[in-house]
mmCIF file of C-alpha atoms in Angstrom:
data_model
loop_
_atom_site.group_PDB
_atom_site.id
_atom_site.type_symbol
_atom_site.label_atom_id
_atom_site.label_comp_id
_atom_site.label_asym_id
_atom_site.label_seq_id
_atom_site.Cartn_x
_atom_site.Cartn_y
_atom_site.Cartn_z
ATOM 1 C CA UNK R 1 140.652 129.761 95.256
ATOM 2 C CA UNK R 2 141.418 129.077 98.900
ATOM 3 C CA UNK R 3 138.832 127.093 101.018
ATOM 4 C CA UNK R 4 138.756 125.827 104.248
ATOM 5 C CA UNK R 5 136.369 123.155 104.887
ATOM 6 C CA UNK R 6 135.786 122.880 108.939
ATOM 7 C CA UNK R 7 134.703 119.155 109.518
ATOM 8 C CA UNK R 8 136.122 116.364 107.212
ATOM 9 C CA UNK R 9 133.696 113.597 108.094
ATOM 10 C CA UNK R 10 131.127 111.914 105.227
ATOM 11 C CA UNK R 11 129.572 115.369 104.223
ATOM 12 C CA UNK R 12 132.790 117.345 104.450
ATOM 13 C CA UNK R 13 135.314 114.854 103.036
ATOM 14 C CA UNK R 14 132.598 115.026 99.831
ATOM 15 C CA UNK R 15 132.113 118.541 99.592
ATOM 16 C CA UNK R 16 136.347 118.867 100.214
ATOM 17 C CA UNK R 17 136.626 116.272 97.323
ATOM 18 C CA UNK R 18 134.266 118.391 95.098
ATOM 19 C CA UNK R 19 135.981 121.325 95.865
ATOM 20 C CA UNK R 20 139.482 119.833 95.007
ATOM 21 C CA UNK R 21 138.088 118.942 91.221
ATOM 22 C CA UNK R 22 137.362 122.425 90.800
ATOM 23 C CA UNK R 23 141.063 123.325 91.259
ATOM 24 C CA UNK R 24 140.904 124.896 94.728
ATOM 25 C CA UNK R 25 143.442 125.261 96.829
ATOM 26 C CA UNK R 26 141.730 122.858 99.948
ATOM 27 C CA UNK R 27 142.055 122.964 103.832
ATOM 28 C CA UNK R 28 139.826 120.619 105.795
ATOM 29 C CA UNK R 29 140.173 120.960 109.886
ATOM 30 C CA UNK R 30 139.865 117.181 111.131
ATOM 31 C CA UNK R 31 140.705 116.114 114.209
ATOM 32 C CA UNK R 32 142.641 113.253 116.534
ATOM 33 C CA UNK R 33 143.001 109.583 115.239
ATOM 34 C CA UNK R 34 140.994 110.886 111.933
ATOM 35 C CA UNK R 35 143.705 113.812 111.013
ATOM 36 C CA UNK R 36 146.379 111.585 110.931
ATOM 37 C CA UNK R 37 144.178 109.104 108.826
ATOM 38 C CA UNK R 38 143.988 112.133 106.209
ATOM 39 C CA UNK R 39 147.348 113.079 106.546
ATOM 40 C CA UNK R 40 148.646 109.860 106.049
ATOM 41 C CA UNK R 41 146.552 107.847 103.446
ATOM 42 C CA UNK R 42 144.860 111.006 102.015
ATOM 43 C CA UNK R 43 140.996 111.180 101.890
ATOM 44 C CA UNK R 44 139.793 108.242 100.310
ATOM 45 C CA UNK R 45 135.794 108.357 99.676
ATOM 46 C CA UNK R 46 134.271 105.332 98.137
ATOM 47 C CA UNK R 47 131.692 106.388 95.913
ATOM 48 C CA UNK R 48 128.707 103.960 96.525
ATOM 49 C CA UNK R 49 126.163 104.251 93.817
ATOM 50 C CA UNK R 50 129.155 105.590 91.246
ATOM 51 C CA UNK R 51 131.389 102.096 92.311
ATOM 52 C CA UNK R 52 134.332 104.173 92.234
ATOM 53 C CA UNK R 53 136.676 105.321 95.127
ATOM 54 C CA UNK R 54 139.212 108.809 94.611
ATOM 55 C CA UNK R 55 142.017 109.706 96.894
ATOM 56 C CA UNK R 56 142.615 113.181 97.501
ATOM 57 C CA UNK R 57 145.302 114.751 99.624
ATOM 58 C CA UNK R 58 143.938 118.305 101.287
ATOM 59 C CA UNK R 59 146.290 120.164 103.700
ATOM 60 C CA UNK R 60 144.720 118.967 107.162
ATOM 61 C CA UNK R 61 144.972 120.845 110.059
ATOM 62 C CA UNK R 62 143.197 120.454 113.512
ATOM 63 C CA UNK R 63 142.660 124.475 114.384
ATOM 64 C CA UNK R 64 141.736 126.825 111.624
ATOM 65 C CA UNK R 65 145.102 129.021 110.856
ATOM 66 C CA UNK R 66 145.551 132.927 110.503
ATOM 67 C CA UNK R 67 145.382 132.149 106.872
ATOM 68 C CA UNK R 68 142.946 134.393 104.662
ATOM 69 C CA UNK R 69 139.874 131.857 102.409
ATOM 70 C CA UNK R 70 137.887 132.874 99.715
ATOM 71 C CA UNK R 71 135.267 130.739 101.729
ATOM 72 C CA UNK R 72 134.858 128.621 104.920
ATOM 73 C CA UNK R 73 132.136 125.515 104.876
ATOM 74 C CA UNK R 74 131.572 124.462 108.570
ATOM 75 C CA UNK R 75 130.112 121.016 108.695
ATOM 76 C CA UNK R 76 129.478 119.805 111.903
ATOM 77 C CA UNK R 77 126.359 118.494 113.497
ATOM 78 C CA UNK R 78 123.847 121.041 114.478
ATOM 79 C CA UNK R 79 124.153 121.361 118.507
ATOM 80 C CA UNK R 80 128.414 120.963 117.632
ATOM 81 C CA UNK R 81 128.077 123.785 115.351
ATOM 82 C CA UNK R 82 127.663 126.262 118.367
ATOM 83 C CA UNK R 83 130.335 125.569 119.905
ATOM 84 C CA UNK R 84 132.827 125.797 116.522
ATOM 85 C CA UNK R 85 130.911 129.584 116.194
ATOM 86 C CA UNK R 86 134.339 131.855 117.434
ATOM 87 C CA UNK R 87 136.245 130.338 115.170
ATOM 88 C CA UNK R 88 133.992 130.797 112.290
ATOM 89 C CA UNK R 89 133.987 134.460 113.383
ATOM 90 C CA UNK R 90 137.617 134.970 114.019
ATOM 91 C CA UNK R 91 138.483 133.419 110.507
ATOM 92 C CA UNK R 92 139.126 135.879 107.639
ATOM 93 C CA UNK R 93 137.047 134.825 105.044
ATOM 94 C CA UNK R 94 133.978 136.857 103.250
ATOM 95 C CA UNK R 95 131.622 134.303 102.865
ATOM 96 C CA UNK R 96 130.957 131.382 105.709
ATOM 97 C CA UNK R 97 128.513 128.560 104.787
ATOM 98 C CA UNK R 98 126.840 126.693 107.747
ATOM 99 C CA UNK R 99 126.547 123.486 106.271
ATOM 100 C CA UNK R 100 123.685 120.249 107.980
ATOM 101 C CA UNK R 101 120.341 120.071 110.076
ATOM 102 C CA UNK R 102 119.772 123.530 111.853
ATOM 103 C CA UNK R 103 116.970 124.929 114.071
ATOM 104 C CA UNK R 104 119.080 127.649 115.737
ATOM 105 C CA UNK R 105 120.022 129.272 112.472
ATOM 106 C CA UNK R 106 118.921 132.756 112.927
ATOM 107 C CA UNK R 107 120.515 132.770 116.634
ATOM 108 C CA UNK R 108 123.823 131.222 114.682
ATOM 109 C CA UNK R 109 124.110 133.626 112.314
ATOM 110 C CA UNK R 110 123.607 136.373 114.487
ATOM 111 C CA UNK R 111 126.621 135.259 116.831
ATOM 112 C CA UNK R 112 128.916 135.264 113.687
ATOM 113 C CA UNK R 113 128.270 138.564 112.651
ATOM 114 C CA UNK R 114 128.296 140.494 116.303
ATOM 115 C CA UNK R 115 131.447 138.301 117.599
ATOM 116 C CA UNK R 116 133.330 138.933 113.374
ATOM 117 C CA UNK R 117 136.237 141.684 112.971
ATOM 118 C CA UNK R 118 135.887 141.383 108.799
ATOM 119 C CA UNK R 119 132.655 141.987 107.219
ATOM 120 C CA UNK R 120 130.820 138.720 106.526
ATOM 121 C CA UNK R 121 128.087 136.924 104.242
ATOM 122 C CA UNK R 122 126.781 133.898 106.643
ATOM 123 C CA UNK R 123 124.988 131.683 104.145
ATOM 124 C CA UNK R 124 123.557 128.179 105.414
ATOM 125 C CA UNK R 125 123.188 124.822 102.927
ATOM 126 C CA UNK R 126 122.520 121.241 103.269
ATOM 127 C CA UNK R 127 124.651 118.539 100.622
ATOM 128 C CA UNK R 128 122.162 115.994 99.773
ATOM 129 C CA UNK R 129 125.282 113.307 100.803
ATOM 130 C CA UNK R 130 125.204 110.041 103.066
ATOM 131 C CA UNK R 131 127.267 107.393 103.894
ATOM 132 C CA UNK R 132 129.455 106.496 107.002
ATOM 133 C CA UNK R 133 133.099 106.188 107.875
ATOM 134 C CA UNK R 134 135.107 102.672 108.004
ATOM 135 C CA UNK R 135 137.997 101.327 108.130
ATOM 136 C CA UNK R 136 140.509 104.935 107.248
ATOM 137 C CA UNK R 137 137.651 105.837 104.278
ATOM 138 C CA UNK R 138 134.172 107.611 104.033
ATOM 139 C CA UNK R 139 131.381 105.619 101.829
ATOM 140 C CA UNK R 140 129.510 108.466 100.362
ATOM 141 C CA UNK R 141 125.973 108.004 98.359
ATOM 142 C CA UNK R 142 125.083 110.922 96.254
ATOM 143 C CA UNK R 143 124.331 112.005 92.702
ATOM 144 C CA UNK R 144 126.998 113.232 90.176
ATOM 145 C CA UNK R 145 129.560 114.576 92.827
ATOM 146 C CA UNK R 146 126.781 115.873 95.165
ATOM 147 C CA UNK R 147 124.180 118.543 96.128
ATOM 148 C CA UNK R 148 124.535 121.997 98.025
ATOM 149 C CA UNK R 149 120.759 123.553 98.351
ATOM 150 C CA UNK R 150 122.489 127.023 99.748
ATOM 151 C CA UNK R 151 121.357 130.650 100.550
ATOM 152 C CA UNK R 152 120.858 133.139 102.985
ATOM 153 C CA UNK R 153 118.692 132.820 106.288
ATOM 154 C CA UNK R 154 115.573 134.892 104.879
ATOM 155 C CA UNK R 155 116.705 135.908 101.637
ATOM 156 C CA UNK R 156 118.531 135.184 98.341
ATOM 157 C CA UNK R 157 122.438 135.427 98.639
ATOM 158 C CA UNK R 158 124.557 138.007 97.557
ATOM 159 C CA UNK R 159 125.546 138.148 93.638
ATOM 160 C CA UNK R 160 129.107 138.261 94.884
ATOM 161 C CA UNK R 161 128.336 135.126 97.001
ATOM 162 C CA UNK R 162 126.571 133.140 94.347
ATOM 163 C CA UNK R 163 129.507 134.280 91.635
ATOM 164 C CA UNK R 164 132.395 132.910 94.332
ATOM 165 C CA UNK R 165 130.058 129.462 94.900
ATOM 166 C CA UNK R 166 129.973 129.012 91.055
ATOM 167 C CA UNK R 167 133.725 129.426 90.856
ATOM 168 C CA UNK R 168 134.403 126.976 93.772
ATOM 169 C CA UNK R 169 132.243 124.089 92.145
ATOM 170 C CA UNK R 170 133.198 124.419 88.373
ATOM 171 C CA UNK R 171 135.035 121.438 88.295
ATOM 172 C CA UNK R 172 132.481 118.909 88.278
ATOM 173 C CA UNK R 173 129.274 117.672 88.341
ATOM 174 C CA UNK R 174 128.463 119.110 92.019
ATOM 175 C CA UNK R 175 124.868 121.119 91.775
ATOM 176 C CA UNK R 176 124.173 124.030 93.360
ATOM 177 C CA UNK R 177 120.630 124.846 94.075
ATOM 178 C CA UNK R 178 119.890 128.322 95.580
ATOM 179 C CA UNK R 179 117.639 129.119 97.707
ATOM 180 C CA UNK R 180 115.860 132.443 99.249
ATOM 181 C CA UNK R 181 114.563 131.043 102.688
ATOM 182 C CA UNK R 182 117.165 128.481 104.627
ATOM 183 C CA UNK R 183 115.538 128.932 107.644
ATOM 184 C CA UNK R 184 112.674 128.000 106.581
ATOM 185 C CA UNK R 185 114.167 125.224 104.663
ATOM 186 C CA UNK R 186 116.014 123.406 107.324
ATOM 187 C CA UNK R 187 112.517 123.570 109.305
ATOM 188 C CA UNK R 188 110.863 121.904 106.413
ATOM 189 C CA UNK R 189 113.492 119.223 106.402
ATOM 190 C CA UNK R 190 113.258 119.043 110.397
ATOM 191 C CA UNK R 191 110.036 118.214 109.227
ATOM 192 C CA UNK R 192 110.212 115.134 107.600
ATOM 193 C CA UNK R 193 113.948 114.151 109.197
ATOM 194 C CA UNK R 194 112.328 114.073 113.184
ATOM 195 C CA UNK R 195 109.985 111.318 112.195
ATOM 196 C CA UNK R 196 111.630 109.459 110.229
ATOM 197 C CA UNK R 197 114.130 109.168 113.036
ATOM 198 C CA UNK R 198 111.562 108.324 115.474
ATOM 199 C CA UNK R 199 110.505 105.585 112.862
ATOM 200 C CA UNK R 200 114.357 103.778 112.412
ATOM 201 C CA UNK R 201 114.948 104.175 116.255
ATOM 202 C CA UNK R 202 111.474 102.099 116.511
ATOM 203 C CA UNK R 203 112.755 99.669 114.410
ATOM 204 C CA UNK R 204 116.003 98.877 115.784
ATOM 205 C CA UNK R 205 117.722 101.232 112.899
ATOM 206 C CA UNK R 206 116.404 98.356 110.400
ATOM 207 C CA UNK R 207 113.847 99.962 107.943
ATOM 208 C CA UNK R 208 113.889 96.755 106.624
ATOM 209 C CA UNK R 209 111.414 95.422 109.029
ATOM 210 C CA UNK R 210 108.884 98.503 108.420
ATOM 211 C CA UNK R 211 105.449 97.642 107.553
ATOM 212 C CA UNK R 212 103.536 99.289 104.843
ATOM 213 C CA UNK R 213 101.521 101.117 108.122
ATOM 214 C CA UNK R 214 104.477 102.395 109.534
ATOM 215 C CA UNK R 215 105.741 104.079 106.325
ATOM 216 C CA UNK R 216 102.490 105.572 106.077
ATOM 217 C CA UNK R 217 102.255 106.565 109.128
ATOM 218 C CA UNK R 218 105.837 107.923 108.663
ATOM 219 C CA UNK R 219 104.103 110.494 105.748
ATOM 220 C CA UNK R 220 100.726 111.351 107.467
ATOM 221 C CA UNK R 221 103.898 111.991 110.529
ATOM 222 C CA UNK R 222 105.141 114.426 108.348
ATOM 223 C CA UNK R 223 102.190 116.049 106.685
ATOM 224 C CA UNK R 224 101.498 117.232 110.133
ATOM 225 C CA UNK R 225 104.555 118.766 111.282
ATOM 226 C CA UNK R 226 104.535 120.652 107.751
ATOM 227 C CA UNK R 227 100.864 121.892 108.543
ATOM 228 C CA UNK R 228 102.242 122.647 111.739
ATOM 229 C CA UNK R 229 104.940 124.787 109.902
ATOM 230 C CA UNK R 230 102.414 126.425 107.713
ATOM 231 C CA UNK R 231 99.937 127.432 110.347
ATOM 232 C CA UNK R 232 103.032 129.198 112.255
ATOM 233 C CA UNK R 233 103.766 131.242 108.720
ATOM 234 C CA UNK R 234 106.617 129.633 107.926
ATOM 235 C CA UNK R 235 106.738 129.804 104.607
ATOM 236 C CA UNK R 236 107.192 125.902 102.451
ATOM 237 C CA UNK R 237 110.899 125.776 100.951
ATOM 238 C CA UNK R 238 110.887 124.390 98.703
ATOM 239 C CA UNK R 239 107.710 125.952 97.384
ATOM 240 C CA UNK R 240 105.173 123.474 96.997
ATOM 241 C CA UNK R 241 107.181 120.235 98.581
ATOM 242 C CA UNK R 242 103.836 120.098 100.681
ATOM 243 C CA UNK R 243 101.887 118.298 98.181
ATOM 244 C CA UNK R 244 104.481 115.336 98.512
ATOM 245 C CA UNK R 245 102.542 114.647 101.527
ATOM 246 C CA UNK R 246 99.182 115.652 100.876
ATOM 247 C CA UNK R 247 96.820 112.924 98.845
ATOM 248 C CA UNK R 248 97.395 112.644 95.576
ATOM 249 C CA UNK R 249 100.104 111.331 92.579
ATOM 250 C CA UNK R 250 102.644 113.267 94.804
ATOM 251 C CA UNK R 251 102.329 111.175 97.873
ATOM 252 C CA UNK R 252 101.850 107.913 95.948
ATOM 253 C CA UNK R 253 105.491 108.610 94.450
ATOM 254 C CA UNK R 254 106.886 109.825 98.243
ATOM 255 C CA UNK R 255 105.296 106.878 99.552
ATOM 256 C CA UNK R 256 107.679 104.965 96.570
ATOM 257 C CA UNK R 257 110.924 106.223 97.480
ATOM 258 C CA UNK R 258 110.297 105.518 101.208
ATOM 259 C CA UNK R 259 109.683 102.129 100.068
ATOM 260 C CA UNK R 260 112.101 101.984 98.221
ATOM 261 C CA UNK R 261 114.736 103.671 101.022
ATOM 262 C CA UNK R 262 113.449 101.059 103.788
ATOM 263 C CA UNK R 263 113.933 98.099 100.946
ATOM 264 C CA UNK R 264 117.752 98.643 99.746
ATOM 265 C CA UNK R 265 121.300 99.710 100.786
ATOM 266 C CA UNK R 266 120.623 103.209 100.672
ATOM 267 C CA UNK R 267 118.008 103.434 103.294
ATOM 268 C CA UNK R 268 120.525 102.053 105.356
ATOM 269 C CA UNK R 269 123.129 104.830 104.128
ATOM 270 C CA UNK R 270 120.634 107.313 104.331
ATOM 271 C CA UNK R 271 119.042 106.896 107.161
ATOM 272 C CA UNK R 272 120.252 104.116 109.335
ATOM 273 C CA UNK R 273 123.611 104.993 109.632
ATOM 274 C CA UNK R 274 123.366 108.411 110.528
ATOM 275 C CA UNK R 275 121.198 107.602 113.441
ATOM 276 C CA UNK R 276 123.341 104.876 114.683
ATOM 277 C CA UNK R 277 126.667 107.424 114.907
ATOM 278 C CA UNK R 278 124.320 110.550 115.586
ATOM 279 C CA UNK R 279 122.678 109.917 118.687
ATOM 280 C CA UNK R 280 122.844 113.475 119.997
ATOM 281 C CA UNK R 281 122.413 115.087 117.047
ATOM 282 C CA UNK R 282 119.228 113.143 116.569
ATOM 283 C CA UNK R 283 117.827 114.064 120.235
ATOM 284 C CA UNK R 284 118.649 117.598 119.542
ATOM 285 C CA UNK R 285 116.662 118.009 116.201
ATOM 286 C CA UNK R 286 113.874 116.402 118.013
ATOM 287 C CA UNK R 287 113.932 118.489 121.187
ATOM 288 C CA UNK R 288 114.290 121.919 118.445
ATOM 289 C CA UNK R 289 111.187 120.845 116.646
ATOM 290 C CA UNK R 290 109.499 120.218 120.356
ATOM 291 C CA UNK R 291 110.728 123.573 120.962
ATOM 292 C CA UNK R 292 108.839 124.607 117.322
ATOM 293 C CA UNK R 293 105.611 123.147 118.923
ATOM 294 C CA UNK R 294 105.243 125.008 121.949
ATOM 295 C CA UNK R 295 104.622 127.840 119.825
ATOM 296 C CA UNK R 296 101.273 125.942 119.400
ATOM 297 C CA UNK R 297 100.778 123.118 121.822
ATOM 298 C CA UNK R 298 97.479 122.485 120.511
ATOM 299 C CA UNK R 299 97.972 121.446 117.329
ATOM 300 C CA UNK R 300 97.105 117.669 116.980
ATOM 301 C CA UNK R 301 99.924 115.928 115.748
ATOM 302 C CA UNK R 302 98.860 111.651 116.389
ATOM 303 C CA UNK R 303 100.616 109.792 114.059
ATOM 304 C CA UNK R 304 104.022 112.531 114.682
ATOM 305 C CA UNK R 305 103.361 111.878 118.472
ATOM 306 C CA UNK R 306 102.702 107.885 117.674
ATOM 307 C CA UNK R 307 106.106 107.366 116.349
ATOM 308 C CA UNK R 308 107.622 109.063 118.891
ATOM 309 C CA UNK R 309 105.967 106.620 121.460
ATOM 310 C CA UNK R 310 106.994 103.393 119.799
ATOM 311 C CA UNK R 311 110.822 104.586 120.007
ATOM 312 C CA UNK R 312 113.329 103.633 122.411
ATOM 313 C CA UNK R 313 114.163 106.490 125.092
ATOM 314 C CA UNK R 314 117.007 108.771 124.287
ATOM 315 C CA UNK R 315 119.430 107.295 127.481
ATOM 316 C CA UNK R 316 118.866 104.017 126.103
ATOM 317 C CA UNK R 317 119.681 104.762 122.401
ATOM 318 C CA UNK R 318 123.343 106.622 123.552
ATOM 319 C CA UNK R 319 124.158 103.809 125.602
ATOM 320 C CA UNK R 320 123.153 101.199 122.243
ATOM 321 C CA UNK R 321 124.784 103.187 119.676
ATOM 322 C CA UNK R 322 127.943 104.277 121.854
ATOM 323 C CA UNK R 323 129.524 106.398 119.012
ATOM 324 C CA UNK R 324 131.005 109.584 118.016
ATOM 325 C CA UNK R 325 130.314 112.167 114.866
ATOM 326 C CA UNK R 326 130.464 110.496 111.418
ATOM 327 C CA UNK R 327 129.889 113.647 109.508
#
């Protein structure tokens, strides 16, 4: 099958390279110094907690073509995703998948269908991948050959949609894991992401220098901008992911694998990283979840607003992590 795959940074070279095991014909749109990296060494992903590294060799171009795709994955971060929107629309492919943090996915989706001249399914999913790109390569953490949680905005996607997805990823070990609610998904993961942001930022994008009160803080942080969520009706994707925040064995095993994040390489892959090279993106989720608030200003939010307080300001972090898009 033919896919084009708009963004060929950490997230997109994985998902391309999971793609290309399934036997698909692959385009990834890359551009500048990085294209010609791809075009002349191939994309090379080292495979952190797998010790492995692959070479692939995509077609790479830096505009999408007139070509027809059996499905388009758009990868960008969330405020650059806007501005990639005409294209998405004026590509012909059935199914487009926005793929990474959104809080403007209803206004998204709606641009792609009114601006589209072939009928469309806009689905939106998030790859459970991290890493960063160095010298010509991506270092990618994930699990077998990664994660897609996918589906429509407020529903389940189309059995033609979910049949196509299958097809595309039946080369490996890459999971798909559908969901009926992405909107109310990427809040949920707003949810937890805006804090723990605030947190790294406070700690000079170090969690190793977290104490065990800030990583608490960072959960009762969350728990409240998930109540929040829930007193606005938004319903909890996944269903029941609150109680990994509430008291309880639930939030003693969250309160592990933050430890456990802030303590190791990956906490630096996973979080770290991103918010060194992802400066804007970062100040955008924040100011969409401020924009999630207004809705009700009242709600008391202290340890949220706490961590917030204890971070640098936003002019200060661009100017001390001076870098573009690592996605």
């Amino acid at each position: 099958m033919r896919v084009l795959v708009f963004g060929a940074g950490v997230i997109g070279g994985q998902l391309a390279h999971a793609l290309l095991l399934g036997g698909n014909d692959v385009t990834v749109v890359a551009r500048g110094a990085w294209a010609e990296t791809l075009r002349r060494d191939g994309l090379r992903i080292r495979h952190y907690v797998q010790k492995t590294e692959t070479v692939d060799h995509p077609r790479v171009l830096e505009a999408p073509d007139d070509a027809r795709y059996d499905a388009v994955f758009a990868v960008m971060q969330y405020r650059q995703m806007e501005k990639i929107l005409p294209a998405l629309a004026a590509i012909d492919s059935p199914i487009i998948v926005l793929v990474g943090n959104n809080l403007s996915a209803p206004e998204m989706e709606a641009r792609i269908l009114t601006e589209t001249k072939t009928p469309k399914t806009v689905l939106f999913g998030f790859q459970s991948t991290a890493g960063r790109r160095e010298d010509g390569r991506v270092v990618a953490a994930h699990l077998g050959d990664g994660k897609l949680t996918v589906g429509g905005l407020h529903t389940d996607a189309p059995f033609e949609a979910k049949v196509t997805a299958t097809k595309l990823f039946s080369g490996g070990r890459y999971t798909l894991s559908w969901c009926d609610n992405m909107d109310a998904w990427l809040k949920y993961h707003a949810a937890f992401i805006v804090p723990t942001v605030y947190l790294t930022y406070g700690v000079g994008c170090d969690l190793r220098k977290t104490t065990r009160a800030q990583r608490k803080q960072l959960l009762d942080a969350a728990c409240e901008a998930y109540r929040l969520l829930m007193a606005l009706g938004v319903p909890v994707r996944p269903e029941g992911d609150e109680k990994s925040l509430e008291p309880g064995p639930r939030r003693r095993a969250s309160s592990a694998v933050i430890w456990a994040m802030a303590k190791t390489k990956l906490g630096e892959l996973c979080a770290s990283d991103h918010c060194r090279n992802a400066v804007g993106e970062m100040k955008d989720l924040s100011e969409g979840f401020d924009a999630i608030r207004a809705r009700k200003p009242d709600f008391p939010m202290p340890a949220f607003d706490a961590l917030r307080a204890a971070m640098p300001p936003w002019e200060e972090l661009r100017r001390r992590y001076a870098k573009g898009s690592r996605r």
